[in-house]
Structures are given as structure tokens and as C-alpha cells.
């Protein structure tokens, strides 16, 4: 969501500016930025993690009713370039996003251990009616990235209408009030 600092060389970091950024972020109610109130309850923290030495692929597993539905495979570079490709669970190109028809012939090699990654996403998705579980792939290894309950601030502006309708038809929300 843009609340990050990438450090490739500590000697070139402008620490005063970074501290100011961190202070601003710690005082920002992220849940109110895009009306995602559930994020307001999360305790704010600064997390430092090791930078992967290559720009990894991010594999996003969309899970609906604790079941994997489809994959979005993204490559995000440090300079802001972004590519994304939709795949079925058995690694066939599909069209889930607006404009994706233009890249349908761009095929990526099937990641090793994909089935294992999908099963890990299913385990993490168990208590939730909808969640996107993200992993980074670096060579033959996977790294857990995040779980997202409202991708793109629940706007899904890049998904095509068929994808949004299909996801909505599949989603079964818990009946908290036992309404029939």
C-alpha cells in the first residue's frame, strides 16, 4: 500500500526523512484512508525484514469460502513497473482482469511446488469467507507476504465484470443473525 521504505544501501539512506515518514505512518489510521474500517483495529508497527535479492514474483491466491478460486501472478519492480497475469489453479492462463486479453499469449513457467503453495493458502484461509493469500516466489522457495481481506480497497477496479459477478455468486457470508 505504499507504506514501505526499501533499503539497498544503508550508507545512502536519509534517516531523518525516513524517521519522519515512519512517524507520519504511525499516526495514520490506515482503515480510514480507503474506508476499510477493519484495518483501524490493527496495532500499528514498524516491521523490518530482509530484502529479497531479486525482484520476486508474487503469487496471489484468491480464496472464497475457504477454497482456492484462482491465481493472480504479479511482478512488481522496485522502480514501480507492474505486470499481472491471471491463472487457473492448474496453471492455465485465464482472463480475470480488464485488458488482460492483450497478454493472453504471455505464458509464465509453472512455479515449482505450486500445489503446496495453494494448500498453504487454503490452511490460512480457513476461518474467512473471503481472503487473498499472497506469497513471494524466489527461485524454488516461497515466502508468505500477506493476507488481504479487501484487495484494491474493495473496489476491484481491474477485475472484469464476469470475475466480480462470479466471485459474488460463490461467496457465502456467515449468517450472523440467523435470518432465513
Tab-separated table of N, CA and C in Angstrom:
chain	number	residue	atom	x	y	z
A	1	UNK	N	0.819	-1.212	0.000
A	1	UNK	CA	0.000	0.000	0.000
A	1	UNK	C	0.848	1.256	0.000
A	2	UNK	N	2.117	1.088	-0.218
A	2	UNK	CA	2.993	2.256	-0.308
A	2	UNK	C	3.600	2.688	1.011
A	3	UNK	N	3.270	2.011	2.103
A	3	UNK	CA	3.852	2.352	3.395
A	3	UNK	C	5.103	1.503	3.594
A	4	UNK	N	6.136	1.767	2.794
A	4	UNK	CA	7.358	0.994	2.924
A	4	UNK	C	8.557	1.815	2.460
A	5	UNK	N	9.704	1.427	2.960
A	5	UNK	CA	10.983	2.009	2.559
A	5	UNK	C	11.867	0.844	2.156
A	6	UNK	N	12.438	0.920	0.978
A	6	UNK	CA	13.340	-0.130	0.511
A	6	UNK	C	14.770	0.367	0.661
A	7	UNK	N	15.559	-0.421	1.354
A	7	UNK	CA	16.950	-0.048	1.592
A	7	UNK	C	17.862	-1.037	0.870
A	8	UNK	N	18.610	-0.542	-0.099
A	8	UNK	CA	19.592	-1.387	-0.780
A	8	UNK	C	21.016	-1.039	-0.354
A	9	UNK	N	21.176	0.112	0.299
A	9	UNK	CA	22.494	0.556	0.769
A	9	UNK	C	22.287	1.495	1.957
A	10	UNK	N	22.593	1.006	3.170
A	10	UNK	CA	22.360	1.793	4.396
A	10	UNK	C	23.096	3.124	4.385
A	11	UNK	N	24.241	3.186	3.740
A	11	UNK	CA	25.026	4.428	3.757
A	11	UNK	C	24.367	5.545	2.941
A	12	UNK	N	23.438	5.202	2.038
A	12	UNK	CA	22.771	6.219	1.231
A	12	UNK	C	21.386	6.593	1.745
A	13	UNK	N	21.003	6.068	2.897
A	13	UNK	CA	19.671	6.337	3.434
A	13	UNK	C	19.631	7.708	4.105
A	14	UNK	N	18.565	8.419	3.899
A	14	UNK	CA	18.341	9.718	4.555
A	14	UNK	C	17.488	9.459	5.790
A	15	UNK	N	18.168	9.156	6.891
A	15	UNK	CA	17.498	8.658	8.088
A	15	UNK	C	16.521	9.660	8.674
A	16	UNK	N	16.806	10.946	8.637
A	16	UNK	CA	15.870	11.937	9.180
A	16	UNK	C	14.546	11.918	8.428
A	17	UNK	N	14.615	11.813	7.103
A	17	UNK	CA	13.391	11.758	6.300
A	17	UNK	C	12.627	10.460	6.550
A	18	UNK	N	13.361	9.381	6.722
A	18	UNK	CA	12.726	8.088	6.978
A	18	UNK	C	12.026	8.102	8.334
A	19	UNK	N	12.669	8.656	9.352
A	19	UNK	CA	12.034	8.754	10.670
A	19	UNK	C	10.764	9.591	10.602
A	20	UNK	N	10.799	10.655	9.818
A	20	UNK	CA	9.609	11.499	9.659
A	20	UNK	C	8.480	10.712	8.971
A	21	UNK	N	8.828	9.942	7.934
A	21	UNK	CA	7.842	9.094	7.255
A	21	UNK	C	7.228	8.106	8.230
A	22	UNK	N	8.095	7.424	8.987
A	22	UNK	CA	7.598	6.436	9.950
A	22	UNK	C	6.667	7.085	10.963
A	23	UNK	N	7.029	8.251	11.433
A	23	UNK	CA	6.186	8.951	12.399
A	23	UNK	C	4.814	9.272	11.800
A	24	UNK	N	4.805	9.746	10.562
A	24	UNK	CA	3.532	10.030	9.887
A	24	UNK	C	2.702	8.765	9.718
A	25	UNK	N	3.341	7.690	9.295
A	25	UNK	CA	2.616	6.437	9.087
A	25	UNK	C	2.049	5.899	10.396
A	26	UNK	N	2.826	6.006	11.473
A	26	UNK	CA	2.358	5.503	12.766
A	26	UNK	C	1.155	6.302	13.281
A	27	UNK	N	1.005	7.507	12.794
A	27	UNK	CA	-0.124	8.352	13.209
A	27	UNK	C	-1.253	8.369	12.179
A	28	UNK	N	-1.179	7.491	11.185
A	28	UNK	CA	-2.209	7.418	10.155
A	28	UNK	C	-3.139	6.247	10.440
A	29	UNK	N	-4.432	6.517	10.447
A	29	UNK	CA	-5.420	5.448	10.581
A	29	UNK	C	-5.650	4.881	9.186
A	30	UNK	N	-4.946	3.813	8.872
A	30	UNK	CA	-4.989	3.233	7.534
A	30	UNK	C	-6.415	2.829	7.153
A	31	UNK	N	-7.186	2.402	8.120
A	31	UNK	CA	-8.556	1.988	7.852
A	31	UNK	C	-9.432	3.103	7.325
A	32	UNK	N	-9.088	4.331	7.637
A	32	UNK	CA	-9.894	5.458	7.165
A	32	UNK	C	-9.445	5.981	5.807
A	33	UNK	N	-8.261	5.605	5.361
A	33	UNK	CA	-7.776	6.100	4.070
A	33	UNK	C	-8.680	5.667	2.922
A	34	UNK	N	-9.100	4.385	2.935
A	34	UNK	CA	-9.936	3.853	1.867
A	34	UNK	C	-11.212	3.235	2.429
A	35	UNK	N	-11.617	3.663	3.618
A	35	UNK	CA	-12.857	3.201	4.238
A	35	UNK	C	-12.851	1.691	4.470
A	36	UNK	N	-11.713	1.178	4.905
A	36	UNK	CA	-11.572	-0.228	5.260
A	36	UNK	C	-11.437	-0.302	6.774
A	37	UNK	N	-12.551	-0.137	7.456
A	37	UNK	CA	-12.573	0.044	8.896
A	37	UNK	C	-11.876	-1.083	9.659
A	38	UNK	N	-11.868	-2.277	9.107
A	38	UNK	CA	-11.239	-3.408	9.803
A	38	UNK	C	-9.744	-3.170	10.031
A	39	UNK	N	-9.095	-2.347	9.214
A	39	UNK	CA	-7.677	-2.068	9.422
A	39	UNK	C	-7.440	-1.092	10.578
A	40	UNK	N	-8.456	-0.369	10.976
A	40	UNK	CA	-8.293	0.591	12.072
A	40	UNK	C	-7.985	-0.098	13.395
A	41	UNK	N	-8.419	-1.326	13.561
A	41	UNK	CA	-8.242	-2.035	14.826
A	41	UNK	C	-6.878	-2.711	14.948
A	42	UNK	N	-6.107	-2.728	13.884
A	42	UNK	CA	-4.808	-3.401	13.919
A	42	UNK	C	-3.773	-2.473	14.548
A	43	UNK	N	-3.021	-3.012	15.514
A	43	UNK	CA	-1.971	-2.225	16.165
A	43	UNK	C	-0.900	-1.860	15.142
A	44	UNK	N	-0.537	-0.606	15.109
A	44	UNK	CA	0.472	-0.131	14.151
A	44	UNK	C	1.863	-0.529	14.621
A	45	UNK	N	2.671	-0.988	13.661
A	45	UNK	CA	4.037	-1.403	13.956
A	45	UNK	C	4.928	-1.075	12.778
A	46	UNK	N	6.193	-0.919	13.054
A	46	UNK	CA	7.202	-0.818	12.011
A	46	UNK	C	7.896	-2.172	11.969
A	47	UNK	N	7.881	-2.779	10.816
A	47	UNK	CA	8.472	-4.105	10.659
A	47	UNK	C	9.637	-3.993	9.688
A	48	UNK	N	10.780	-4.531	10.099
A	48	UNK	CA	11.957	-4.549	9.240
A	48	UNK	C	12.178	-5.990	8.814
A	49	UNK	N	12.275	-6.195	7.509
A	49	UNK	CA	12.520	-7.543	7.025
A	49	UNK	C	13.595	-7.518	5.958
A	50	UNK	N	14.210	-8.654	5.780
A	50	UNK	CA	15.298	-8.778	4.815
A	50	UNK	C	14.759	-8.569	3.401
A	51	UNK	N	15.476	-7.809	2.606
A	51	UNK	CA	15.117	-7.593	1.218
A	51	UNK	C	15.545	-8.809	0.408
A	52	UNK	N	14.605	-9.368	-0.357
A	52	UNK	CA	14.964	-10.478	-1.232
A	52	UNK	C	15.906	-9.948	-2.303
A	53	UNK	N	16.932	-10.708	-2.651
A	53	UNK	CA	17.982	-10.185	-3.523
A	53	UNK	C	17.611	-10.143	-5.002
A	54	UNK	N	16.438	-10.611	-5.355
A	54	UNK	CA	15.941	-10.461	-6.720
A	54	UNK	C	14.511	-9.949	-6.631
A	55	UNK	N	13.998	-9.418	-7.724
A	55	UNK	CA	12.606	-8.988	-7.727
A	55	UNK	C	11.750	-10.230	-7.934
A	56	UNK	N	11.081	-10.689	-6.880
A	56	UNK	CA	10.361	-11.959	-6.957
A	56	UNK	C	9.001	-11.814	-7.632
A	57	UNK	N	8.448	-12.943	-8.022
A	57	UNK	CA	7.062	-12.989	-8.461
A	57	UNK	C	6.203	-13.072	-7.217
A	58	UNK	N	5.073	-12.397	-7.249
A	58	UNK	CA	4.106	-12.510	-6.165
A	58	UNK	C	2.949	-13.353	-6.685
A	59	UNK	N	2.633	-14.418	-5.958
A	59	UNK	CA	1.527	-15.285	-6.335
A	59	UNK	C	0.406	-15.054	-5.328
A	60	UNK	N	-0.713	-14.548	-5.835
A	60	UNK	CA	-1.867	-14.228	-5.004
A	60	UNK	C	-2.929	-15.303	-5.218
A	61	UNK	N	-3.349	-15.932	-4.132
A	61	UNK	CA	-4.354	-16.986	-4.190
A	61	UNK	C	-5.660	-16.412	-3.654
A	62	UNK	N	-6.631	-16.264	-4.530
A	62	UNK	CA	-7.947	-15.769	-4.120
A	62	UNK	C	-8.739	-16.941	-3.562
A	63	UNK	N	-9.137	-16.843	-2.291
A	63	UNK	CA	-9.871	-17.920	-1.631
A	63	UNK	C	-11.274	-17.435	-1.279
A	64	UNK	N	-12.267	-18.199	-1.706
A	64	UNK	CA	-13.662	-17.885	-1.429
A	64	UNK	C	-14.262	-19.078	-0.688
A	65	UNK	N	-14.842	-18.817	0.481
A	65	UNK	CA	-15.408	-19.877	1.328
A	65	UNK	C	-14.362	-20.946	1.636
A	66	UNK	N	-13.169	-20.515	1.972
A	66	UNK	CA	-12.045	-21.366	2.365
A	66	UNK	C	-11.533	-22.258	1.236
A	67	UNK	N	-11.900	-21.953	-0.009
A	67	UNK	CA	-11.429	-22.744	-1.147
A	67	UNK	C	-10.684	-21.839	-2.120
A	68	UNK	N	-9.577	-22.332	-2.687
A	68	UNK	CA	-8.877	-21.509	-3.676
A	68	UNK	C	-9.736	-21.382	-4.930
A	69	UNK	N	-9.748	-20.193	-5.521
A	69	UNK	CA	-10.587	-19.952	-6.688
A	69	UNK	C	-9.756	-19.690	-7.945
A	70	UNK	N	-8.798	-18.776	-7.854
A	70	UNK	CA	-7.901	-18.505	-8.980
A	70	UNK	C	-6.657	-17.829	-8.462
A	71	UNK	N	-5.674	-17.668	-9.357
A	71	UNK	CA	-4.383	-17.084	-9.005
A	71	UNK	C	-4.170	-15.802	-9.799
A	72	UNK	N	-3.551	-14.842	-9.164
A	72	UNK	CA	-3.047	-13.669	-9.868
A	72	UNK	C	-1.547	-13.647	-9.611
A	73	UNK	N	-0.776	-13.655	-10.681
A	73	UNK	CA	0.682	-13.696	-10.570
A	73	UNK	C	1.204	-12.328	-10.993
A	74	UNK	N	1.927	-11.663	-10.096
A	74	UNK	CA	2.362	-10.287	-10.328
A	74	UNK	C	3.873	-10.176	-10.239
A	75	UNK	N	4.410	-9.291	-11.052
A	75	UNK	CA	5.802	-8.915	-10.903
A	75	UNK	C	5.832	-7.415	-10.704
A	76	UNK	N	6.295	-7.019	-9.524
A	76	UNK	CA	6.389	-5.609	-9.178
A	76	UNK	C	7.861	-5.292	-9.002
A	77	UNK	N	8.343	-4.316	-9.740
A	77	UNK	CA	9.755	-3.971	-9.615
A	77	UNK	C	9.907	-2.800	-8.656
A	78	UNK	N	11.117	-2.596	-8.175
A	78	UNK	CA	11.384	-1.505	-7.245
A	78	UNK	C	11.178	-0.140	-7.889
A	79	UNK	N	11.217	-0.061	-9.224
A	79	UNK	CA	11.022	1.231	-9.890
A	79	UNK	C	9.552	1.514	-10.214
A	80	UNK	N	8.638	0.623	-9.779
A	80	UNK	CA	7.217	0.875	-9.957
A	80	UNK	C	6.566	0.150	-11.120
A	81	UNK	N	7.355	-0.540	-11.964
A	81	UNK	CA	6.753	-1.313	-13.051
A	81	UNK	C	5.927	-2.452	-12.458
A	82	UNK	N	4.855	-2.808	-13.168
A	82	UNK	CA	3.924	-3.798	-12.636
A	82	UNK	C	3.337	-4.609	-13.782
A	83	UNK	N	3.400	-5.928	-13.666
A	83	UNK	CA	2.753	-6.830	-14.617
A	83	UNK	C	1.941	-7.827	-13.802
A	84	UNK	N	0.775	-8.215	-14.334
A	84	UNK	CA	-0.059	-9.188	-13.630
A	84	UNK	C	-0.723	-10.118	-14.633
A	85	UNK	N	-0.808	-11.389	-14.270
A	85	UNK	CA	-1.380	-12.413	-15.132
A	85	UNK	C	-2.296	-13.306	-14.308
A	86	UNK	N	-3.482	-13.585	-14.821
A	86	UNK	CA	-4.429	-14.480	-14.145
A	86	UNK	C	-4.214	-15.915	-14.616
A	87	UNK	N	-4.310	-16.828	-13.648
A	87	UNK	CA	-4.157	-18.250	-13.932
A	87	UNK	C	-5.214	-19.043	-13.174
A	88	UNK	N	-5.601	-20.180	-13.745
A	88	UNK	CA	-6.433	-21.122	-13.016
A	88	UNK	C	-5.552	-21.849	-12.006
A	89	UNK	N	-6.182	-22.650	-11.160
A	89	UNK	CA	-5.418	-23.388	-10.155
A	89	UNK	C	-4.527	-24.463	-10.774
A	90	UNK	N	-4.857	-24.918	-11.985
A	90	UNK	CA	-3.999	-25.903	-12.656
A	90	UNK	C	-3.120	-25.245	-13.728
A	91	UNK	N	-2.846	-23.968	-13.538
A	91	UNK	CA	-1.857	-23.189	-14.300
A	91	UNK	C	-2.199	-23.049	-15.784
A	92	UNK	N	-3.429	-22.668	-16.042
A	92	UNK	CA	-3.848	-22.295	-17.396
A	92	UNK	C	-4.149	-20.799	-17.375
A	93	UNK	N	-3.693	-20.088	-18.402
A	93	UNK	CA	-3.978	-18.647	-18.493
A	93	UNK	C	-5.485	-18.441	-18.609
A	94	UNK	N	-5.967	-17.442	-17.941
A	94	UNK	CA	-7.380	-17.089	-17.971
A	94	UNK	C	-7.488	-15.568	-17.970
A	95	UNK	N	-8.664	-15.072	-18.214
A	95	UNK	CA	-8.872	-13.621	-18.246
A	95	UNK	C	-9.774	-13.249	-17.075
A	96	UNK	N	-9.212	-12.592	-16.086
A	96	UNK	CA	-9.960	-12.154	-14.916
A	96	UNK	C	-9.980	-10.629	-14.795
A	97	UNK	N	-9.099	-9.967	-15.538
A	97	UNK	CA	-8.930	-8.523	-15.371
A	97	UNK	C	-9.131	-7.800	-16.701
A	98	UNK	N	-9.527	-6.569	-16.619
A	98	UNK	CA	-9.749	-5.737	-17.798
A	98	UNK	C	-8.432	-5.565	-18.551
A	99	UNK	N	-8.470	-5.788	-19.875
A	99	UNK	CA	-7.293	-5.615	-20.710
A	99	UNK	C	-6.359	-6.801	-20.759
A	100	UNK	N	-6.677	-7.843	-20.019
A	100	UNK	CA	-5.779	-8.996	-19.948
A	100	UNK	C	-5.749	-9.798	-21.249
A	101	UNK	N	-6.732	-9.599	-22.100
A	101	UNK	CA	-6.767	-10.308	-23.382
A	101	UNK	C	-5.491	-10.047	-24.175
A	102	UNK	N	-4.931	-8.860	-24.026
A	102	UNK	CA	-3.732	-8.464	-24.777
A	102	UNK	C	-2.499	-9.262	-24.376
A	103	UNK	N	-2.511	-9.836	-23.185
A	103	UNK	CA	-1.327	-10.562	-22.701
A	103	UNK	C	-1.574	-12.066	-22.616
A	104	UNK	N	-2.668	-12.547	-23.190
A	104	UNK	CA	-3.034	-13.950	-23.042
A	104	UNK	C	-1.963	-14.902	-23.571
A	105	UNK	N	-1.187	-14.471	-24.549
A	105	UNK	CA	-0.128	-15.325	-25.099
A	105	UNK	C	1.167	-15.253	-24.302
A	106	UNK	N	1.255	-14.366	-23.331
A	106	UNK	CA	2.436	-14.288	-22.472
A	106	UNK	C	2.291	-15.345	-21.379
A	107	UNK	N	3.012	-16.422	-21.519
A	107	UNK	CA	2.903	-17.533	-20.580
A	107	UNK	C	4.109	-17.590	-19.663
A	108	UNK	N	3.856	-17.800	-18.411
A	108	UNK	CA	4.926	-17.941	-17.422
A	108	UNK	C	5.135	-19.414	-17.141
A	109	UNK	N	6.358	-19.809	-16.810
A	109	UNK	CA	6.561	-21.213	-16.436
A	109	UNK	C	5.848	-21.510	-15.119
A	110	UNK	N	5.276	-22.701	-15.027
A	110	UNK	CA	4.588	-23.091	-13.803
A	110	UNK	C	5.586	-23.109	-12.651
A	111	UNK	N	5.267	-22.438	-11.564
A	111	UNK	CA	6.195	-22.417	-10.422
A	111	UNK	C	6.344	-23.802	-9.800
A	112	UNK	N	7.529	-24.118	-9.342
A	112	UNK	CA	7.693	-25.387	-8.627
A	112	UNK	C	6.901	-25.333	-7.323
A	113	UNK	N	6.407	-26.458	-6.892
A	113	UNK	CA	5.684	-26.574	-5.618
A	113	UNK	C	4.399	-25.743	-5.586
A	114	UNK	N	3.787	-25.483	-6.749
A	114	UNK	CA	2.575	-24.662	-6.784
A	114	UNK	C	1.452	-25.291	-5.965
A	115	UNK	N	1.276	-26.594	-6.066
A	115	UNK	CA	0.208	-27.274	-5.332
A	115	UNK	C	0.392	-27.092	-3.825
A	116	UNK	N	1.624	-27.162	-3.364
A	116	UNK	CA	1.915	-26.962	-1.946
A	116	UNK	C	1.584	-25.533	-1.514
A	117	UNK	N	1.924	-24.571	-2.347
A	117	UNK	CA	1.609	-23.172	-2.052
A	117	UNK	C	0.094	-22.982	-1.948
A	118	UNK	N	-0.660	-23.575	-2.869
A	118	UNK	CA	-2.120	-23.449	-2.838
A	118	UNK	C	-2.675	-24.084	-1.563
A	119	UNK	N	-2.145	-25.237	-1.159
A	119	UNK	CA	-2.608	-25.879	0.071
A	119	UNK	C	-2.286	-25.038	1.298
A	120	UNK	N	-1.140	-24.365	1.304
A	120	UNK	CA	-0.813	-23.460	2.411
A	120	UNK	C	-1.801	-22.298	2.453
A	121	UNK	N	-2.184	-21.795	1.291
A	121	UNK	CA	-3.174	-20.707	1.247
A	121	UNK	C	-4.512	-21.179	1.806
A	122	UNK	N	-4.912	-22.401	1.476
A	122	UNK	CA	-6.176	-22.952	1.983
A	122	UNK	C	-6.143	-23.043	3.510
A	123	UNK	N	-5.034	-23.491	4.067
A	123	UNK	CA	-4.920	-23.579	5.535
A	123	UNK	C	-5.069	-22.204	6.169
A	124	UNK	N	-4.425	-21.197	5.587
A	124	UNK	CA	-4.503	-19.848	6.142
A	124	UNK	C	-5.893	-19.241	5.969
A	125	UNK	N	-6.620	-19.653	4.938
A	125	UNK	CA	-7.929	-19.072	4.630
A	125	UNK	C	-9.056	-19.656	5.484
A	126	UNK	N	-8.804	-20.677	6.258
A	126	UNK	CA	-9.873	-21.437	6.913
A	126	UNK	C	-10.923	-20.611	7.667
A	127	UNK	N	-10.595	-19.651	8.468
A	127	UNK	CA	-11.696	-19.001	9.187
A	127	UNK	C	-12.422	-17.900	8.409
A	128	UNK	N	-12.044	-17.652	7.165
A	128	UNK	CA	-12.525	-16.454	6.483
A	128	UNK	C	-13.391	-16.777	5.266
A	129	UNK	N	-14.506	-16.042	5.083
A	129	UNK	CA	-15.322	-16.252	3.884
A	129	UNK	C	-14.606	-15.796	2.613
A	130	UNK	N	-13.789	-14.757	2.720
A	130	UNK	CA	-13.006	-14.300	1.579
A	130	UNK	C	-11.670	-13.779	2.075
A	131	UNK	N	-10.599	-14.181	1.412
A	131	UNK	CA	-9.271	-13.636	1.680
A	131	UNK	C	-8.383	-13.918	0.473
A	132	UNK	N	-7.490	-12.987	0.220
A	132	UNK	CA	-6.457	-13.212	-0.792
A	132	UNK	C	-5.171	-13.469	-0.025
A	133	UNK	N	-4.552	-14.624	-0.268
A	133	UNK	CA	-3.327	-15.009	0.434
A	133	UNK	C	-2.173	-14.868	-0.553
A	134	UNK	N	-1.190	-14.038	-0.193
A	134	UNK	CA	-0.084	-13.713	-1.092
A	134	UNK	C	1.228	-14.327	-0.620
A	135	UNK	N	1.983	-14.803	-1.592
A	135	UNK	CA	3.315	-15.356	-1.358
A	135	UNK	C	4.274	-14.745	-2.376
A	136	UNK	N	5.530	-14.640	-1.993
A	136	UNK	CA	6.581	-14.289	-2.945
A	136	UNK	C	7.314	-15.558	-3.323
A	137	UNK	N	7.603	-15.693	-4.610
A	137	UNK	CA	8.395	-16.821	-5.088
A	137	UNK	C	9.776	-16.305	-5.458
A	138	UNK	N	10.775	-16.868	-4.833
A	138	UNK	CA	12.171	-16.551	-5.152
A	138	UNK	C	12.844	-17.878	-5.464
A	139	UNK	N	13.121	-18.066	-6.736
A	139	UNK	CA	13.646	-19.344	-7.229
A	139	UNK	C	12.667	-20.458	-6.861
A	140	UNK	N	13.096	-21.450	-6.093
A	140	UNK	CA	12.208	-22.560	-5.736
A	140	UNK	C	11.592	-22.413	-4.344
A	141	UNK	N	11.749	-21.264	-3.733
A	141	UNK	CA	11.235	-21.060	-2.378
A	141	UNK	C	10.083	-20.066	-2.384
A	142	UNK	N	9.206	-20.206	-1.375
A	142	UNK	CA	8.093	-19.280	-1.192
A	142	UNK	C	8.235	-18.574	0.141
A	143	UNK	N	7.789	-17.340	0.155
A	143	UNK	CA	7.776	-16.545	1.375
A	143	UNK	C	6.378	-15.971	1.537
A	144	UNK	N	5.800	-16.157	2.706
A	144	UNK	CA	4.488	-15.591	2.979
A	144	UNK	C	4.591	-14.063	2.918
A	145	UNK	N	3.657	-13.421	2.246
A	145	UNK	CA	3.665	-11.960	2.127
A	145	UNK	C	2.574	-11.338	2.992
A	146	UNK	N	1.323	-11.668	2.708
A	146	UNK	CA	0.233	-11.060	3.472
A	146	UNK	C	-1.075	-11.772	3.175
A	147	UNK	N	-2.061	-11.450	3.998
A	147	UNK	CA	-3.441	-11.847	3.751
A	147	UNK	C	-4.234	-10.552	3.603
A	148	UNK	N	-5.014	-10.471	2.540
A	148	UNK	CA	-5.740	-9.246	2.238
A	148	UNK	C	-7.233	-9.555	2.194
A	149	UNK	N	-7.997	-8.814	2.986
A	149	UNK	CA	-9.435	-9.042	3.072
A	149	UNK	C	-10.230	-8.102	2.173
A	150	UNK	N	-9.587	-7.086	1.667
A	150	UNK	CA	-10.270	-6.140	0.771
A	150	UNK	C	-9.276	-5.649	-0.284
A	151	UNK	N	-8.942	-6.531	-1.262
A	151	UNK	CA	-7.985	-6.131	-2.302
A	151	UNK	C	-8.439	-4.872	-3.031
A	152	UNK	N	-7.502	-4.015	-3.335
A	152	UNK	CA	-7.769	-2.752	-4.035
A	152	UNK	C	-8.846	-1.953	-3.321
A	153	UNK	N	-8.815	-1.976	-2.007
A	153	UNK	CA	-9.774	-1.244	-1.176
A	153	UNK	C	-11.211	-1.645	-1.503
A	154	UNK	N	-11.406	-2.917	-1.845
A	154	UNK	CA	-12.722	-3.479	-2.171
A	154	UNK	C	-13.337	-2.889	-3.429
A	155	UNK	N	-12.546	-2.229	-4.235
A	155	UNK	CA	-13.070	-1.632	-5.465
A	155	UNK	C	-12.992	-2.643	-6.611
A	156	UNK	N	-11.961	-3.479	-6.623
A	156	UNK	CA	-11.744	-4.474	-7.675
A	156	UNK	C	-11.813	-3.832	-9.055
A	157	UNK	N	-11.265	-2.632	-9.159
A	157	UNK	CA	-11.386	-1.851	-10.386
A	157	UNK	C	-10.693	-2.471	-11.590
A	158	UNK	N	-9.769	-3.373	-11.395
A	158	UNK	CA	-9.098	-4.006	-12.540
A	158	UNK	C	-9.743	-5.327	-12.930
A	159	UNK	N	-10.571	-5.878	-12.041
A	159	UNK	CA	-11.240	-7.129	-12.374
A	159	UNK	C	-12.372	-6.848	-13.352
A	160	UNK	N	-12.584	-7.789	-14.297
A	160	UNK	CA	-13.689	-7.594	-15.228
A	160	UNK	C	-15.014	-7.948	-14.546
A	161	UNK	N	-16.120	-7.551	-15.152
A	161	UNK	CA	-17.442	-7.747	-14.544
A	161	UNK	C	-17.750	-9.225	-14.320
A	162	UNK	N	-17.337	-10.083	-15.249
A	162	UNK	CA	-17.594	-11.508	-15.110
A	162	UNK	C	-16.920	-12.064	-13.854
A	163	UNK	N	-15.683	-11.634	-13.615
A	163	UNK	CA	-14.950	-12.099	-12.430
A	163	UNK	C	-15.633	-11.624	-11.158
A	164	UNK	N	-16.006	-10.365	-11.117
A	164	UNK	CA	-16.669	-9.819	-9.922
A	164	UNK	C	-17.988	-10.533	-9.676
A	165	UNK	N	-18.800	-10.728	-10.723
A	165	UNK	CA	-20.076	-11.427	-10.563
A	165	UNK	C	-19.872	-12.864	-10.121
A	166	UNK	N	-18.894	-13.550	-10.706
A	166	UNK	CA	-18.609	-14.935	-10.354
A	166	UNK	C	-18.185	-15.050	-8.889
A	167	UNK	N	-17.311	-14.154	-8.458
A	167	UNK	CA	-16.875	-14.176	-7.061
A	167	UNK	C	-18.054	-13.917	-6.131
A	168	UNK	N	-18.902	-12.956	-6.503
A	168	UNK	CA	-20.066	-12.637	-5.677
A	168	UNK	C	-21.044	-13.784	-5.569
A	169	UNK	N	-21.252	-14.529	-6.650
A	169	UNK	CA	-22.165	-15.680	-6.625
A	169	UNK	C	-21.627	-16.797	-5.730
A	170	UNK	N	-20.330	-16.963	-5.714
A	170	UNK	CA	-19.723	-18.040	-4.922
A	170	UNK	C	-19.664	-17.708	-3.429
A	171	UNK	N	-19.528	-16.447	-3.094
A	171	UNK	CA	-19.300	-16.041	-1.707
A	171	UNK	C	-20.528	-16.272	-0.842
A	172	UNK	N	-20.346	-16.981	0.246
A	172	UNK	CA	-21.399	-17.218	1.232
A	172	UNK	C	-20.948	-16.582	2.547
A	173	UNK	N	-21.574	-15.478	2.893
A	173	UNK	CA	-21.219	-14.791	4.137
A	173	UNK	C	-21.904	-15.474	5.311
A	174	UNK	N	-21.260	-15.462	6.484
A	174	UNK	CA	-21.890	-16.092	7.650
A	174	UNK	C	-23.180	-15.359	7.999
A	175	UNK	N	-24.182	-16.124	8.404
A	175	UNK	CA	-25.468	-15.539	8.771
A	175	UNK	C	-25.442	-15.245	10.259
A	176	UNK	N	-24.887	-14.107	10.602
A	176	UNK	CA	-24.684	-13.715	11.999
A	176	UNK	C	-26.007	-13.618	12.756
A	177	UNK	N	-27.070	-13.254	12.072
A	177	UNK	CA	-28.349	-13.020	12.748
A	177	UNK	C	-29.358	-14.139	12.502
A	178	UNK	N	-28.921	-15.258	11.874
A	178	UNK	CA	-29.783	-16.395	11.591
A	178	UNK	C	-31.040	-15.996	10.830
A	179	UNK	N	-30.892	-15.103	9.863
A	179	UNK	CA	-32.013	-14.680	9.030
A	179	UNK	C	-32.203	-15.709	7.924
A	180	UNK	N	-33.420	-16.124	7.708
A	180	UNK	CA	-33.709	-17.139	6.668
A	180	UNK	C	-34.262	-16.493	5.436
